[in-house]
mmCIF file of C-alpha atoms and ligand atoms in Angstrom:
data_model
loop_
_atom_site.group_PDB
_atom_site.id
_atom_site.type_symbol
_atom_site.label_atom_id
_atom_site.label_comp_id
_atom_site.label_asym_id
_atom_site.label_seq_id
_atom_site.Cartn_x
_atom_site.Cartn_y
_atom_site.Cartn_z
ATOM 1 C CA MET A 1 105.150 92.568 84.509
ATOM 2 C CA PRO A 2 103.966 90.465 87.447
ATOM 3 C CA PHE A 3 100.271 91.143 86.794
ATOM 4 C CA GLU A 4 100.515 89.361 83.444
ATOM 5 C CA GLN A 5 100.780 86.066 85.273
ATOM 6 C CA ALA A 6 97.761 86.722 87.493
ATOM 7 C CA GLN A 7 94.690 85.174 85.964
ATOM 8 C CA TRP A 8 92.119 84.984 88.721
ATOM 9 C CA VAL A 9 90.745 87.396 91.285
ATOM 10 C CA TRP A 10 88.381 86.785 94.199
ATOM 11 C CA LEU A 11 85.690 89.463 94.095
ATOM 12 C CA GLN A 12 82.726 89.424 96.431
ATOM 13 C CA GLY A 13 82.702 85.677 96.919
ATOM 14 C CA ARG A 14 83.398 84.683 93.314
ATOM 15 C CA ILE A 15 86.561 83.817 91.436
ATOM 16 C CA ILE A 16 86.594 85.829 88.215
ATOM 17 C CA PRO A 17 89.173 86.510 85.478
ATOM 18 C CA TRP A 18 91.706 89.235 86.303
ATOM 19 C CA ARG A 19 90.621 91.482 83.393
ATOM 20 C CA GLU A 20 87.006 91.449 84.578
ATOM 21 C CA ALA A 21 87.852 92.546 88.132
ATOM 22 C CA THR A 22 87.186 96.248 87.570
ATOM 23 C CA VAL A 23 85.788 99.119 89.658
ATOM 24 C CA HIS A 24 83.637 102.003 88.425
ATOM 25 C CA VAL A 25 85.287 105.457 88.147
ATOM 26 C CA SER A 26 82.612 106.825 90.488
ATOM 27 C CA ALA A 27 83.790 104.568 93.327
ATOM 28 C CA HIS A 28 84.104 106.539 96.573
ATOM 29 C CA ALA A 29 87.443 104.850 97.342
ATOM 30 C CA LEU A 30 88.989 106.225 94.158
ATOM 31 C CA HIS A 31 88.062 109.800 95.089
ATOM 32 C CA ASP A 32 88.425 109.874 98.865
ATOM 33 C CA GLY A 33 90.663 106.870 99.577
ATOM 34 C CA THR A 34 87.995 105.067 101.588
ATOM 35 C CA GLY A 35 89.339 101.553 101.794
ATOM 36 C CA VAL A 36 91.585 99.312 103.840
ATOM 37 C CA PHE A 37 93.930 96.627 102.620
ATOM 38 C CA GLU A 38 96.518 94.034 103.534
ATOM 39 C CA GLY A 39 99.765 92.894 102.017
ATOM 40 C CA ILE A 40 100.531 89.243 102.663
ATOM 41 C CA ARG A 41 103.170 86.884 101.337
ATOM 42 C CA CYS A 42 102.734 83.287 100.407
ATOM 43 C CA TYR A 43 106.002 81.336 100.461
ATOM 44 C CA GLU A 44 107.004 78.176 98.667
ATOM 45 C CA THR A 45 107.538 75.353 101.149
ATOM 46 C CA ARG A 46 108.186 71.611 100.924
ATOM 47 C CA ASP A 47 104.474 71.114 101.509
ATOM 48 C CA GLY A 48 103.351 73.553 98.829
ATOM 49 C CA PRO A 49 102.538 77.239 99.114
ATOM 50 C CA ALA A 50 101.983 78.542 102.648
ATOM 51 C CA VAL A 51 100.564 81.932 103.589
ATOM 52 C CA PHE A 52 102.740 83.680 106.162
ATOM 53 C CA ARG A 53 100.884 84.773 109.324
ATOM 54 C CA LEU A 54 97.521 84.841 107.598
ATOM 55 C CA HIS A 55 95.632 84.983 110.872
ATOM 56 C CA GLU A 56 97.490 88.133 112.005
ATOM 57 C CA HIS A 57 97.003 89.810 108.619
ATOM 58 C CA LEU A 58 93.278 89.105 108.634
ATOM 59 C CA GLU A 59 93.063 90.366 112.188
ATOM 60 C CA ARG A 60 94.716 93.640 111.208
ATOM 61 C CA PHE A 61 92.453 93.819 108.133
ATOM 62 C CA SER A 62 89.386 93.630 110.314
ATOM 63 C CA ALA A 63 90.807 96.115 112.843
ATOM 64 C CA SER A 64 91.601 98.577 110.008
ATOM 65 C CA ALA A 65 88.061 98.139 108.641
ATOM 66 C CA ALA A 66 86.502 98.615 112.081
ATOM 67 C CA VAL A 67 88.330 101.871 112.775
ATOM 68 C CA HIS A 68 87.188 103.244 109.401
ATOM 69 C CA ASP A 69 83.633 101.985 109.903
ATOM 70 C CA LEU A 70 83.720 99.582 106.947
ATOM 71 C CA SER A 71 81.834 96.364 107.306
ATOM 72 C CA ILE A 72 83.773 93.600 105.544
ATOM 73 C CA GLY A 73 80.806 91.237 105.496
ATOM 74 C CA TYR A 74 82.897 88.039 105.360
ATOM 75 C CA THR A 75 84.191 86.061 108.300
ATOM 76 C CA ARG A 76 87.927 85.549 108.821
ATOM 77 C CA GLU A 77 87.443 81.874 107.956
ATOM 78 C CA GLU A 78 85.768 82.814 104.671
ATOM 79 C CA LEU A 79 88.549 85.276 103.872
ATOM 80 C CA ALA A 80 91.262 82.750 104.792
ATOM 81 C CA GLU A 81 89.703 80.216 102.441
ATOM 82 C CA ALA A 82 89.313 82.908 99.752
ATOM 83 C CA VAL A 83 93.032 83.775 100.013
ATOM 84 C CA CYS A 84 93.934 80.102 99.578
ATOM 85 C CA GLU A 85 91.522 79.776 96.671
ATOM 86 C CA VAL A 86 93.106 82.716 94.809
ATOM 87 C CA VAL A 87 96.602 81.252 95.276
ATOM 88 C CA ARG A 88 95.434 77.778 94.202
ATOM 89 C CA ARG A 89 93.500 78.937 91.148
ATOM 90 C CA ASN A 90 96.428 81.008 89.914
ATOM 91 C CA GLY A 91 98.770 78.079 90.521
ATOM 92 C CA PHE A 92 101.445 80.246 92.137
ATOM 93 C CA PRO A 93 104.138 78.408 94.137
ATOM 94 C CA SER A 94 104.737 81.716 95.947
ATOM 95 C CA CYS A 95 103.172 85.162 95.594
ATOM 96 C CA TYR A 96 102.063 88.408 97.199
ATOM 97 C CA VAL A 97 98.392 88.574 98.254
ATOM 98 C CA ARG A 98 96.419 91.809 98.504
ATOM 99 C CA PRO A 99 92.974 91.742 100.144
ATOM 100 C CA ILE A 100 91.160 95.080 99.842
ATOM 101 C CA CYS A 101 87.842 96.312 101.207
ATOM 102 C CA TYR A 102 86.620 99.623 99.832
ATOM 103 C CA VAL A 103 83.607 101.857 99.398
ATOM 104 C CA GLY A 104 82.201 101.326 95.928
ATOM 105 C CA SER A 105 79.936 103.444 93.756
ATOM 106 C CA GLY A 106 76.892 105.218 95.182
ATOM 107 C CA VAL A 107 77.523 108.793 96.265
ATOM 108 C CA LEU A 108 80.440 111.191 96.000
ATOM 109 C CA SER A 109 79.843 113.251 99.116
ATOM 110 C CA VAL A 110 82.547 113.043 101.784
ATOM 111 C CA HIS A 111 80.278 110.915 103.955
ATOM 112 C CA PRO A 112 79.925 107.673 102.010
ATOM 113 C CA ARG A 113 76.472 107.076 103.597
ATOM 114 C CA THR A 114 75.138 103.657 102.674
ATOM 115 C CA THR A 115 77.310 103.128 99.611
ATOM 116 C CA PRO A 116 77.983 99.399 99.206
ATOM 117 C CA ILE A 117 81.334 98.062 100.337
ATOM 118 C CA GLU A 118 83.227 95.664 98.102
ATOM 119 C CA VAL A 119 85.880 93.127 98.998
ATOM 120 C CA ALA A 120 88.478 91.735 96.619
ATOM 121 C CA ILE A 121 91.580 89.575 96.901
ATOM 122 C CA LEU A 122 94.357 89.793 94.339
ATOM 123 C CA ALA A 123 97.534 87.739 94.075
ATOM 124 C CA TRP A 124 100.569 88.047 91.864
ATOM 125 C CA PRO A 125 104.150 86.796 91.815
ATOM 126 C CA ALA A 126 106.355 89.342 93.571
ATOM 127 C CA GLU A 127 110.054 89.614 94.044
ATOM 128 C CA THR A 128 111.351 91.155 97.252
ATOM 129 C CA GLN A 129 110.593 94.917 97.241
ATOM 130 C CA PHE A 130 114.070 96.287 96.588
ATOM 131 C CA GLY A 131 115.253 93.370 94.428
ATOM 132 C CA ALA A 132 117.200 90.262 95.419
ATOM 133 C CA HIS A 133 120.537 92.100 95.340
ATOM 134 C CA ALA A 134 119.297 94.505 98.060
ATOM 135 C CA LEU A 135 118.903 91.602 100.495
ATOM 136 C CA HIS A 136 122.694 91.310 100.357
ATOM 137 C CA SER A 137 123.952 94.786 99.592
ATOM 138 C CA GLY A 138 121.291 96.845 101.376
ATOM 139 C CA VAL A 139 119.510 100.050 100.405
ATOM 140 C CA ARG A 140 120.374 103.736 100.540
ATOM 141 C CA VAL A 141 117.821 105.922 102.291
ATOM 142 C CA THR A 142 117.143 109.602 102.814
ATOM 143 C CA VAL A 143 115.373 111.304 105.682
ATOM 144 C CA SER A 144 112.167 112.632 104.182
ATOM 145 C CA SER A 145 111.013 116.217 104.351
ATOM 146 C CA TRP A 146 107.507 114.750 104.676
ATOM 147 C CA VAL A 147 106.526 113.905 108.244
ATOM 148 C CA ARG A 148 104.679 110.690 109.051
ATOM 149 C CA PHE A 149 101.111 111.642 109.991
ATOM 150 C CA HIS A 150 100.306 111.444 113.682
ATOM 151 C CA SER A 151 97.661 109.073 114.991
ATOM 152 C CA THR A 152 95.527 112.057 116.046
ATOM 153 C CA MET A 153 95.245 112.932 112.334
ATOM 154 C CA MET A 154 94.416 109.459 111.056
ATOM 155 C CA PRO A 155 94.658 106.082 112.742
ATOM 156 C CA ALA A 156 98.324 105.251 112.134
ATOM 157 C CA THR A 157 98.066 101.581 113.065
ATOM 158 C CA ALA A 158 95.340 100.971 110.472
ATOM 159 C CA LYS A 159 96.277 100.121 106.898
ATOM 160 C CA ALA A 160 93.986 102.407 104.924
ATOM 161 C CA CYS A 161 94.166 103.406 101.258
ATOM 162 C CA GLY A 162 94.079 107.215 101.510
ATOM 163 C CA GLN A 163 96.811 107.453 104.127
ATOM 164 C CA TYR A 164 99.329 106.075 101.634
ATOM 165 C CA LEU A 165 99.572 109.477 99.916
ATOM 166 C CA ASN A 166 101.879 110.371 102.823
ATOM 167 C CA SER A 167 104.104 107.398 101.912
ATOM 168 C CA VAL A 168 103.884 108.077 98.170
ATOM 169 C CA LEU A 169 105.071 111.671 98.620
ATOM 170 C CA ALA A 170 107.994 110.486 100.736
ATOM 171 C CA VAL A 171 109.140 107.693 98.435
ATOM 172 C CA ARG A 172 108.783 109.837 95.291
ATOM 173 C CA GLU A 173 110.950 112.499 96.905
ATOM 174 C CA ALA A 174 113.512 109.876 97.958
ATOM 175 C CA VAL A 175 113.750 108.405 94.459
ATOM 176 C CA ARG A 176 113.973 111.900 92.958
ATOM 177 C CA ARG A 177 116.905 112.564 95.289
ATOM 178 C CA GLY A 178 118.582 109.387 94.042
ATOM 179 C CA PHE A 179 117.824 107.089 97.010
ATOM 180 C CA ASP A 180 116.018 103.769 97.233
ATOM 181 C CA GLU A 181 113.671 104.641 100.068
ATOM 182 C CA ALA A 182 112.632 107.326 102.552
ATOM 183 C CA VAL A 183 112.743 107.308 106.331
ATOM 184 C CA LEU A 184 109.965 109.454 107.777
ATOM 185 C CA LEU A 185 110.226 111.210 111.119
ATOM 186 C CA ASP A 186 107.168 111.632 113.327
ATOM 187 C CA THR A 187 105.645 114.964 114.370
ATOM 188 C CA ASN A 188 108.084 115.163 117.306
ATOM 189 C CA GLY A 189 111.138 114.614 115.128
ATOM 190 C CA TYR A 190 111.745 111.022 116.205
ATOM 191 C CA ILE A 191 112.180 108.212 113.706
ATOM 192 C CA SER A 192 108.890 106.740 112.548
ATOM 193 C CA GLU A 193 109.347 104.313 109.637
ATOM 194 C CA GLY A 194 109.972 103.846 105.928
ATOM 195 C CA SER A 195 107.287 104.568 103.334
ATOM 196 C CA GLY A 196 106.244 100.914 103.565
ATOM 197 C CA GLU A 197 108.542 99.313 106.156
ATOM 198 C CA ASN A 198 109.368 99.344 109.844
ATOM 199 C CA LEU A 199 112.904 100.023 110.994
ATOM 200 C CA PHE A 200 115.314 98.178 113.287
ATOM 201 C CA LEU A 201 118.740 99.151 114.564
ATOM 202 C CA VAL A 202 121.487 96.928 115.931
ATOM 203 C CA ARG A 203 123.745 98.435 118.587
ATOM 204 C CA HIS A 204 126.197 96.518 120.766
ATOM 205 C CA GLY A 205 124.532 93.194 119.985
ATOM 206 C CA LYS A 206 121.063 94.460 120.844
ATOM 207 C CA LEU A 207 118.095 95.152 118.538
ATOM 208 C CA LEU A 208 116.201 98.406 118.858
ATOM 209 C CA THR A 209 112.878 99.310 117.290
ATOM 210 C CA ASN A 210 110.052 101.765 117.960
ATOM 211 C CA ASP A 211 106.312 101.219 118.287
ATOM 212 C CA GLU A 212 102.926 102.898 117.727
ATOM 213 C CA ARG A 213 103.933 105.832 119.952
ATOM 214 C CA ASN A 214 105.999 106.958 116.968
ATOM 215 C CA SER A 215 103.043 106.635 114.552
ATOM 216 C CA ILE A 216 104.194 103.437 112.836
ATOM 217 C CA LEU A 217 102.065 100.786 111.263
ATOM 218 C CA LEU A 218 102.588 97.845 113.611
ATOM 219 C CA GLY A 219 104.136 95.505 111.081
ATOM 220 C CA ILE A 220 103.626 91.783 111.189
ATOM 221 C CA THR A 221 107.159 91.272 109.868
ATOM 222 C CA ARG A 222 108.338 93.523 112.718
ATOM 223 C CA ASP A 223 106.579 91.277 115.218
ATOM 224 C CA SER A 224 108.048 88.167 113.568
ATOM 225 C CA VAL A 225 111.565 89.619 113.708
ATOM 226 C CA ILE A 226 111.177 90.578 117.378
ATOM 227 C CA GLN A 227 110.201 86.994 118.210
ATOM 228 C CA ILE A 228 112.913 85.454 116.013
ATOM 229 C CA ALA A 229 115.608 87.735 117.462
ATOM 230 C CA ARG A 230 114.611 86.940 121.050
ATOM 231 C CA HIS A 231 114.637 83.198 120.294
ATOM 232 C CA ALA A 232 118.111 83.646 118.810
ATOM 233 C CA GLY A 233 119.256 85.227 122.079
ATOM 234 C CA TYR A 234 119.314 88.897 121.076
ATOM 235 C CA PRO A 235 117.778 91.392 123.489
ATOM 236 C CA VAL A 236 115.171 93.561 121.732
ATOM 237 C CA GLU A 237 114.439 96.965 123.166
ATOM 238 C CA VAL A 238 111.295 98.781 122.010
ATOM 239 C CA ARG A 239 111.731 102.518 122.449
ATOM 240 C CA THR A 240 111.726 105.882 120.740
ATOM 241 C CA LEU A 241 114.577 106.225 118.253
ATOM 242 C CA GLN A 242 116.304 109.401 117.175
ATOM 243 C CA LEU A 243 118.165 110.161 114.018
ATOM 244 C CA ASP A 244 121.478 109.970 115.878
ATOM 245 C CA ASP A 245 120.580 106.441 117.050
ATOM 246 C CA LEU A 246 120.283 105.498 113.386
ATOM 247 C CA LEU A 247 123.505 107.246 112.359
ATOM 248 C CA ALA A 248 125.432 105.689 115.266
ATOM 249 C CA ALA A 249 124.000 102.187 114.760
ATOM 250 C CA ASP A 250 126.252 99.231 114.003
ATOM 251 C CA GLU A 251 123.578 97.945 111.605
ATOM 252 C CA ALA A 252 120.108 98.942 110.457
ATOM 253 C CA PHE A 253 117.428 97.154 108.492
ATOM 254 C CA PHE A 254 113.867 97.493 107.248
ATOM 255 C CA THR A 255 111.122 94.935 107.789
ATOM 256 C CA GLY A 256 107.928 94.556 105.796
ATOM 257 C CA THR A 257 105.915 92.004 103.898
ATOM 258 C CA SER A 258 107.208 93.323 100.613
ATOM 259 C CA ALA A 259 110.715 94.313 101.784
ATOM 260 C CA GLU A 260 111.089 91.216 104.015
ATOM 261 C CA VAL A 261 114.341 91.928 105.903
ATOM 262 C CA THR A 262 116.372 94.471 103.909
ATOM 263 C CA PRO A 263 119.622 95.980 105.221
ATOM 264 C CA ILE A 264 120.014 99.789 105.230
ATOM 265 C CA ARG A 265 123.560 100.599 104.247
ATOM 266 C CA GLU A 266 123.526 104.377 104.043
ATOM 267 C CA VAL A 267 121.499 107.375 105.271
ATOM 268 C CA ASP A 268 121.868 110.554 103.193
ATOM 269 C CA GLY A 269 125.334 109.545 102.094
ATOM 270 C CA GLN A 270 126.536 108.490 105.550
ATOM 271 C CA ALA A 271 127.403 104.797 105.898
ATOM 272 C CA ILE A 272 125.694 102.796 108.654
ATOM 273 C CA GLY A 273 128.292 100.657 110.424
ATOM 274 C CA SER A 274 130.550 99.161 107.791
ATOM 275 C CA GLY A 275 128.233 100.344 105.003
ATOM 276 C CA ALA A 276 127.324 96.750 104.135
ATOM 277 C CA ARG A 277 124.934 94.121 105.479
ATOM 278 C CA GLY A 278 125.995 93.423 109.062
ATOM 279 C CA PRO A 279 126.331 89.974 110.662
ATOM 280 C CA VAL A 280 123.291 90.327 112.949
ATOM 281 C CA THR A 281 121.103 91.462 110.042
ATOM 282 C CA ALA A 282 122.341 88.497 108.004
ATOM 283 C CA GLN A 283 121.495 86.088 110.808
ATOM 284 C CA ILE A 284 118.018 87.565 111.355
ATOM 285 C CA GLN A 285 117.366 87.517 107.614
ATOM 286 C CA GLU A 286 118.330 83.874 107.346
ATOM 287 C CA ALA A 287 116.208 82.939 110.348
ATOM 288 C CA PHE A 288 113.258 84.881 108.939
ATOM 289 C CA PHE A 289 113.365 83.051 105.600
ATOM 290 C CA ALA A 290 113.791 79.697 107.363
ATOM 291 C CA ALA A 291 110.634 80.467 109.370
ATOM 292 C CA ALA A 292 108.638 81.757 106.385
ATOM 293 C CA THR A 293 109.487 78.782 104.184
ATOM 294 C CA GLY A 294 108.767 76.172 106.855
ATOM 295 C CA GLN A 295 112.378 75.038 107.203
ATOM 296 C CA ASP A 296 112.486 76.036 110.836
ATOM 297 C CA THR A 297 109.697 73.910 112.262
ATOM 298 C CA ARG A 298 109.487 75.990 115.442
ATOM 299 C CA TYR A 299 107.546 78.562 113.424
ATOM 300 C CA ARG A 300 105.202 76.179 111.596
ATOM 301 C CA GLY A 301 102.310 77.772 113.478
ATOM 302 C CA TRP A 302 102.902 80.931 111.429
ATOM 303 C CA LEU A 303 102.156 79.128 108.168
ATOM 304 C CA HIS A 304 98.736 78.541 106.662
ATOM 305 C CA TYR A 305 99.182 75.873 104.007
ATOM 306 C CA VAL A 306 97.311 76.280 100.741
ATOM 307 C CA ALA A 307 96.499 72.585 100.454
ATOM 308 C CA PRO A 308 93.978 71.723 97.712
ATOM 309 C CA ALA A 309 90.488 72.154 99.151
ATOM 310 C CA SER A 310 89.420 68.696 98.040
ATOM 311 C CA LEU A 311 92.315 66.899 99.740
ATOM 312 C CA PRO A 312 92.950 66.586 103.457
ATOM 313 C CA ALA A 313 95.902 68.691 104.619
ATOM 314 C CA ARG A 314 99.165 66.781 104.801
ATOM 315 C CA PRO A 315 100.255 65.654 108.242
ATOM 316 C CA GLY A 316 102.017 68.492 110.024
ATOM 317 C CA ALA A 317 100.303 71.138 107.907
ATOM 318 C CA ALA A 318 98.492 73.803 109.920
HETATM 319 N N1 PPE B 1 104.807 100.465 107.579
HETATM 320 C C1 PPE B 1 104.082 100.770 106.480
HETATM 321 C C2 PPE B 1 103.682 102.179 106.262
HETATM 322 C C3 PPE B 1 103.719 99.756 105.597
HETATM 323 O O1 PPE B 1 102.998 100.064 104.521
HETATM 324 C C4 PPE B 1 104.133 98.422 105.847
HETATM 325 C C5 PPE B 1 103.761 97.343 104.892
HETATM 326 C C6 PPE B 1 104.881 98.149 107.006
HETATM 327 C C7 PPE B 1 105.187 99.189 107.866
HETATM 328 C C8 PPE B 1 105.297 96.759 107.387
HETATM 329 O O2 PPE B 1 104.173 95.987 107.778
HETATM 330 P P1 PPE B 1 104.109 94.404 107.564
HETATM 331 O O3 PPE B 1 104.001 94.182 106.096
HETATM 332 O O4 PPE B 1 102.901 93.972 108.313
HETATM 333 O O5 PPE B 1 105.363 93.853 108.127
HETATM 334 N N2 PPE B 1 103.792 97.741 103.522
HETATM 335 C C9 PPE B 1 103.157 96.942 102.520
HETATM 336 C C10 PPE B 1 103.194 97.626 101.165
HETATM 337 C C11 PPE B 1 102.254 98.779 101.050
HETATM 338 C C12 PPE B 1 102.027 99.209 99.625
HETATM 339 O O6 PPE B 1 101.111 99.980 99.402
HETATM 340 O O7 PPE B 1 102.719 98.726 98.713
HETATM 341 C C13 PPE B 1 103.823 95.583 102.360
HETATM 342 O O8 PPE B 1 105.005 95.457 102.661
HETATM 343 O O9 PPE B 1 103.135 94.687 101.908
#
């Protein structure tokens, strides 16, 4: 269990032992889902652990909080330092980091009123979402009977706790049906995204992906892959995608902090392309990991090194 290795948690400005980082059962967030969170990866690099695109994750965290009227109460600089502190204290060479800001205990009416807001940052060692083998062999997906909620129902580009029930329903159904993951359609029947990943297609040497008009969470991995693909010379077209685009694709893959770049090999029993990881997916995957682990120095600006606070950052470290 990955949590067994996590010893320290940042809670409200203090580093405390994992087992003491608890929330009361009367917390508003537990009942009504009133919280926002982030999922961030910290990769092992030659210069020690480095948090991938920390700035962008903290920006989305604050945008999610703003749209749900939650006041985080810490600056981005304070949160960035807190993330580094949690990684350092736990001594992880690489890990997954989960900042969360939620409405605590005070009232249990729908309107949380002036109930205090709490902020915590957890970290734990985490393998890639679908397991290392899936990076090579890909995953099997099913088109969900649950529809991705539209942004007129809840802000779809925010990463809020309660909205994940939509994803949980979809992924539970997918697993029950014998698949690895769900693909959700939007309210117009176009492709939206996976339960926790964005989706890319490869067709005739071009990458295709959708955007917020199809109710997706605007993934930071998605943005990274768009930039990496363009640098590698692949055209990337951002447009609405239909199910037949997916079924007719040469290759398809998911992107996400947890899933990284995972090939999709089959949709409801129908093979995508050759039914194995395609060459473009393999190239994008390799380039993504080279960027995230600091091997490709063109993307060093994406890395926030977790250098010890007491020592000056090493030359070249951001
Ligand atoms: N869509 C959804 C719905 C989503 O949850 C994620 C992240 C993405 C797209 C990809 O976004 P990004 O990580 O910025 O590239 N899903 C997180 C896991 C959520 C969970 O509750 O677990 C993640 O990958 O960390």
